[in-house]
């Protein structure tokens, strides 16, 4: 893959990562609000749950875009995968997001789904830190 198109690819990646982190923060805020209303047994705005759910779909989309860019970009550049711990951390983050999203669809139907949703999202926080750190480390290789 030639260099200009390669940089263009990582630019999309950088924006997607920014949007993912923003989505995560917004999910933490709207999720915390849902939690607060439920535990205080107070009514919640009707739009709150659909909003949380929609931002969740946005997060899933961006993380899958990042996975695709990471795989395509690395394969295009090296012709193979697994050049740093970033691969395993990236796969872990994608897995956690998918666990979070699938467990979310079961909240209300199965008692364990809520705890799974919260556990996955807590781990996801650490996952995002790790994927950003390992990703930033590999970016150093390309900087002049
Ligand atoms: C991955 C996409 C996500 C989807 C599709 C999603 C969806 C949902 C759904 C459907 C509920 C149940 C709302 C209800 O009780 O009626 C929920 C609850 C919640 N979510 Fe998410 N969510 C996602 C990500 C996140 C993230 C990243 C966080 C935190 C950083 C989060 C935090 C919470 C919290 C705190 C609750 C309240 C649980 C409770 O009431 O005990 N969610 N979410
Ligand atoms: C949820 C977020 C992310 C996911 C799921 C993800 C996923 C991946 C995957 C699966 C690869 C292939 C790695 C390999 O086979 O060695 C990759 C490569 C790469 N990613 Fe990410 N990534 C994410 C975030 C980031 C961030 C935040 C950065 C930069 C700060 C970044 C920079 C890179 C770079 C430079 C490569 C090329 C690997 C190399 O040259 O060794 N990624 N990414």
Short mmCIF file of C-alpha atoms and ligand atoms in Angstrom, two decimals:
data_model
loop_
_atom_site.label_atom_id
_atom_site.label_comp_id
_atom_site.label_asym_id
_atom_site.label_seq_id
_atom_site.Cartn_x
_atom_site.Cartn_y
_atom_site.Cartn_z
CA UNK A 1 0.00 0.00 0.00
CA UNK A 2 1.47 3.40 -0.88
CA UNK A 3 2.07 5.94 1.84
CA UNK A 4 -0.53 8.68 1.05
CA UNK A 5 -3.49 6.27 1.03
CA UNK A 6 -2.09 4.70 4.16
CA UNK A 7 -2.12 8.00 6.02
CA UNK A 8 -5.64 8.69 4.77
CA UNK A 9 -6.73 5.35 6.26
CA UNK A 10 -5.24 6.15 9.68
CA UNK A 11 -6.92 9.55 9.58
CA UNK A 12 -10.33 7.87 9.38
CA UNK A 13 -9.15 5.62 12.20
CA UNK A 14 -8.23 8.61 14.38
CA UNK A 15 -11.65 10.21 13.84
CA UNK A 16 -13.44 6.93 14.49
CA UNK A 17 -11.49 6.53 17.71
CA UNK A 18 -12.43 10.06 18.81
CA UNK A 19 -16.10 9.32 18.07
CA UNK A 20 -15.88 5.98 19.91
CA UNK A 21 -14.47 7.59 23.03
CA UNK A 22 -17.12 10.32 22.88
CA UNK A 23 -19.82 7.67 22.46
CA UNK A 24 -18.42 5.76 25.45
CA UNK A 25 -18.58 8.84 27.67
CA UNK A 26 -22.14 9.61 26.53
CA UNK A 27 -23.14 5.98 27.22
CA UNK A 28 -21.64 6.22 30.70
CA UNK A 29 -23.65 9.39 31.38
CA UNK A 30 -26.98 8.17 29.95
CA UNK A 31 -26.42 4.69 31.46
CA UNK A 32 -25.67 6.21 34.86
CA UNK A 33 -28.85 8.22 34.55
CA UNK A 34 -30.87 5.04 33.77
CA UNK A 35 -29.27 3.35 36.76
CA UNK A 36 -30.01 6.28 39.04
CA UNK A 37 -33.69 6.44 38.01
CA UNK A 38 -34.12 2.68 38.44
CA UNK A 39 -32.51 2.43 41.89
CA UNK A 40 -34.37 5.49 43.18
CA UNK A 41 -37.59 4.00 41.69
CA UNK A 42 -38.29 7.28 39.96
CA UNK A 43 -39.70 7.64 36.46
CA UNK A 44 -37.27 8.42 33.66
CA UNK A 45 -37.73 10.50 30.53
CA UNK A 46 -39.20 8.35 27.76
CA UNK A 47 -36.40 9.25 25.35
CA UNK A 48 -33.59 8.23 27.71
CA UNK A 49 -33.50 4.49 26.99
CA UNK A 50 -33.81 4.84 23.17
CA UNK A 51 -31.07 7.50 23.30
CA UNK A 52 -28.74 5.22 25.27
CA UNK A 53 -29.52 2.38 22.88
CA UNK A 54 -28.89 4.50 19.78
CA UNK A 55 -25.54 5.77 21.04
CA UNK A 56 -24.72 2.13 21.77
CA UNK A 57 -25.33 1.20 18.13
CA UNK A 58 -23.09 4.12 17.11
CA UNK A 59 -20.32 2.78 19.37
CA UNK A 60 -20.63 -0.74 17.93
CA UNK A 61 -20.43 0.68 14.40
CA UNK A 62 -17.29 2.77 15.05
CA UNK A 63 -15.50 -0.07 16.82
CA UNK A 64 -16.22 -2.40 13.89
CA UNK A 65 -14.95 0.29 11.50
CA UNK A 66 -11.75 0.49 13.58
CA UNK A 67 -11.36 -3.27 13.48
CA UNK A 68 -11.79 -3.29 9.70
CA UNK A 69 -9.31 -0.43 9.20
CA UNK A 70 -6.79 -2.06 11.54
CA UNK A 71 -6.99 -5.41 9.74
CA UNK A 72 -7.10 -4.00 6.19
CA UNK A 73 -4.37 -1.42 6.87
CA UNK A 74 -2.02 -3.92 8.52
CA UNK A 75 -2.62 -6.61 5.87
CA UNK A 76 -2.13 -4.02 3.12
CA UNK A 77 1.12 -2.80 4.62
CA UNK A 78 2.74 -6.01 5.89
CA UNK A 79 0.69 -8.74 4.23
CA UNK A 80 0.26 -10.33 7.65
CA UNK A 81 -1.20 -9.66 11.09
CA UNK A 82 0.11 -9.71 14.63
CA UNK A 83 2.95 -7.18 14.70
CA UNK A 84 2.33 -5.99 18.25
CA UNK A 85 0.14 -6.56 21.33
CA UNK A 86 -2.23 -4.07 19.67
CA UNK A 87 -3.85 -6.95 17.73
CA UNK A 88 -4.93 -8.91 20.79
CA UNK A 89 -6.01 -5.78 22.68
CA UNK A 90 -8.01 -4.62 19.65
CA UNK A 91 -9.78 -7.97 19.36
CA UNK A 92 -10.51 -7.84 23.09
CA UNK A 93 -12.14 -4.41 22.82
CA UNK A 94 -14.32 -5.55 19.90
CA UNK A 95 -15.36 -8.64 21.88
CA UNK A 96 -16.27 -6.57 24.95
CA UNK A 97 -18.35 -4.14 22.90
CA UNK A 98 -20.23 -7.02 21.29
CA UNK A 99 -20.80 -8.68 24.70
CA UNK A 100 -22.06 -5.36 26.03
CA UNK A 101 -24.46 -4.86 23.11
CA UNK A 102 -25.84 -8.42 23.07
CA UNK A 103 -26.28 -8.48 26.86
CA UNK A 104 -28.09 -5.13 26.62
CA UNK A 105 -30.79 -6.68 24.43
CA UNK A 106 -31.49 -9.21 27.24
CA UNK A 107 -31.80 -6.70 30.11
CA UNK A 108 -35.37 -6.98 31.36
CA UNK A 109 -35.68 -10.55 30.17
CA UNK A 110 -32.80 -12.21 32.02
CA UNK A 111 -31.53 -11.21 35.47
CA UNK A 112 -27.85 -11.80 34.70
CA UNK A 113 -27.85 -9.64 31.58
CA UNK A 114 -27.65 -6.36 33.50
CA UNK A 115 -24.59 -7.42 35.53
CA UNK A 116 -22.94 -8.73 32.37
CA UNK A 117 -23.66 -5.43 30.62
CA UNK A 118 -22.09 -3.47 33.49
CA UNK A 119 -19.09 -5.80 33.84
CA UNK A 120 -18.35 -5.68 30.11
CA UNK A 121 -18.56 -1.89 30.15
CA UNK A 122 -16.25 -1.59 33.15
CA UNK A 123 -13.65 -3.78 31.45
CA UNK A 124 -14.22 -1.82 28.26
CA UNK A 125 -12.92 1.29 30.01
CA UNK A 126 -9.59 -0.45 30.63
CA UNK A 127 -9.72 -1.91 27.13
CA UNK A 128 -10.03 1.54 25.55
CA UNK A 129 -7.04 2.80 27.52
CA UNK A 130 -4.99 -0.25 26.46
CA UNK A 131 -5.99 -0.08 22.78
CA UNK A 132 -5.21 3.64 22.63
CA UNK A 133 -1.84 3.13 24.32
CA UNK A 134 -0.79 0.16 22.16
CA UNK A 135 -2.15 1.88 19.02
CA UNK A 136 -0.24 5.06 19.85
CA UNK A 137 2.91 2.99 20.36
CA UNK A 138 2.67 1.50 16.85
CA UNK A 139 1.88 4.91 15.38
CA UNK A 140 5.34 6.05 16.57
CA UNK A 141 6.87 3.74 13.95
CA UNK A 142 5.28 5.77 11.14
CA UNK A 143 6.09 9.24 12.47
CA UNK A 144 9.22 10.80 11.02
C1 LIG B 1 -22.56 -1.19 23.44
C2 LIG B 1 -23.70 -0.58 23.27
C3 LIG B 1 -24.75 -0.43 24.37
C4 LIG B 1 -26.08 -0.74 24.27
C5 LIG B 1 -26.79 -1.25 23.03
C6 LIG B 1 -26.68 -0.47 25.56
C7 LIG B 1 -28.01 -0.67 25.89
C8 LIG B 1 -28.55 -0.66 27.14
C9 LIG B 1 -29.87 -1.06 27.52
C10 LIG B 1 -30.96 -1.59 26.55
C11 LIG B 1 -30.03 -0.89 28.86
C12 LIG B 1 -31.25 -1.21 29.70
C13 LIG B 1 -32.03 0.02 30.00
C14 LIG B 1 -33.18 -0.34 30.89
O1 LIG B 1 -32.96 -0.70 32.07
O2 LIG B 1 -34.31 -0.24 30.42
C15 LIG B 1 -28.76 -0.37 29.35
C16 LIG B 1 -28.51 -0.05 30.67
C17 LIG B 1 -27.35 0.51 31.12
N1 LIG B 1 -26.20 0.74 30.38
FE1 LIG B 1 -25.97 0.37 28.42
N2 LIG B 1 -25.73 0.01 26.42
C18 LIG B 1 -24.52 0.06 25.73
C19 LIG B 1 -23.32 0.48 26.22
C20 LIG B 1 -23.10 0.97 27.50
C21 LIG B 1 -21.85 1.54 27.98
C22 LIG B 1 -20.56 1.65 27.16
C23 LIG B 1 -22.07 1.90 29.28
C24 LIG B 1 -21.14 2.54 30.29
C25 LIG B 1 -20.00 3.12 30.01
C26 LIG B 1 -23.43 1.55 29.62
C27 LIG B 1 -24.02 1.74 30.85
C28 LIG B 1 -25.26 1.32 31.22
C29 LIG B 1 -25.83 1.46 32.55
C30 LIG B 1 -25.13 2.05 33.77
C31 LIG B 1 -27.13 0.95 32.47
C32 LIG B 1 -28.15 0.92 33.62
C33 LIG B 1 -28.16 -0.43 34.25
C34 LIG B 1 -29.11 -0.46 35.43
O3 LIG B 1 -30.18 0.10 35.35
O4 LIG B 1 -28.70 -1.05 36.42
N3 LIG B 1 -24.03 1.00 28.51
N4 LIG B 1 -27.88 -0.24 28.29
C1 LIG B 2 -11.27 0.12 19.32
C2 LIG B 2 -10.17 0.61 18.82
C3 LIG B 2 -9.22 -0.13 17.92
C4 LIG B 2 -9.30 -1.38 17.37
C5 LIG B 2 -10.43 -2.42 17.52
C6 LIG B 2 -8.11 -1.58 16.58
C7 LIG B 2 -7.81 -2.75 15.88
C8 LIG B 2 -6.63 -2.98 15.18
C9 LIG B 2 -6.21 -4.24 14.64
C10 LIG B 2 -6.99 -5.55 14.79
C11 LIG B 2 -5.03 -4.06 14.00
C12 LIG B 2 -4.16 -5.12 13.33
C13 LIG B 2 -2.96 -5.36 14.28
C14 LIG B 2 -1.99 -6.43 13.86
O1 LIG B 2 -2.38 -7.39 13.20
O2 LIG B 2 -0.80 -6.33 14.27
C15 LIG B 2 -4.68 -2.66 14.14
C16 LIG B 2 -3.55 -2.08 13.63
C17 LIG B 2 -3.15 -0.76 13.90
N1 LIG B 2 -3.81 0.15 14.70
FE1 LIG B 2 -5.56 -0.16 15.67
N2 LIG B 2 -7.32 -0.46 16.66
C18 LIG B 2 -7.96 0.45 17.48
C19 LIG B 2 -7.51 1.68 17.85
C20 LIG B 2 -6.31 2.26 17.42
C21 LIG B 2 -5.79 3.53 17.87
C22 LIG B 2 -6.47 4.44 18.90
C23 LIG B 2 -4.62 3.73 17.20
C24 LIG B 2 -3.67 4.89 17.28
C25 LIG B 2 -3.47 5.64 18.34
C26 LIG B 2 -4.41 2.61 16.33
C27 LIG B 2 -3.34 2.45 15.46
C28 LIG B 2 -3.06 1.30 14.73
C29 LIG B 2 -1.88 1.14 13.88
C30 LIG B 2 -0.80 2.19 13.63
C31 LIG B 2 -1.93 -0.16 13.36
C32 LIG B 2 -0.89 -0.83 12.42
C33 LIG B 2 -0.23 -1.93 13.20
C34 LIG B 2 1.27 -1.99 13.06
O3 LIG B 2 1.84 -1.19 12.29
O4 LIG B 2 1.87 -2.84 13.75
N3 LIG B 2 -5.46 1.73 16.48
N4 LIG B 2 -5.68 -2.02 14.86
#
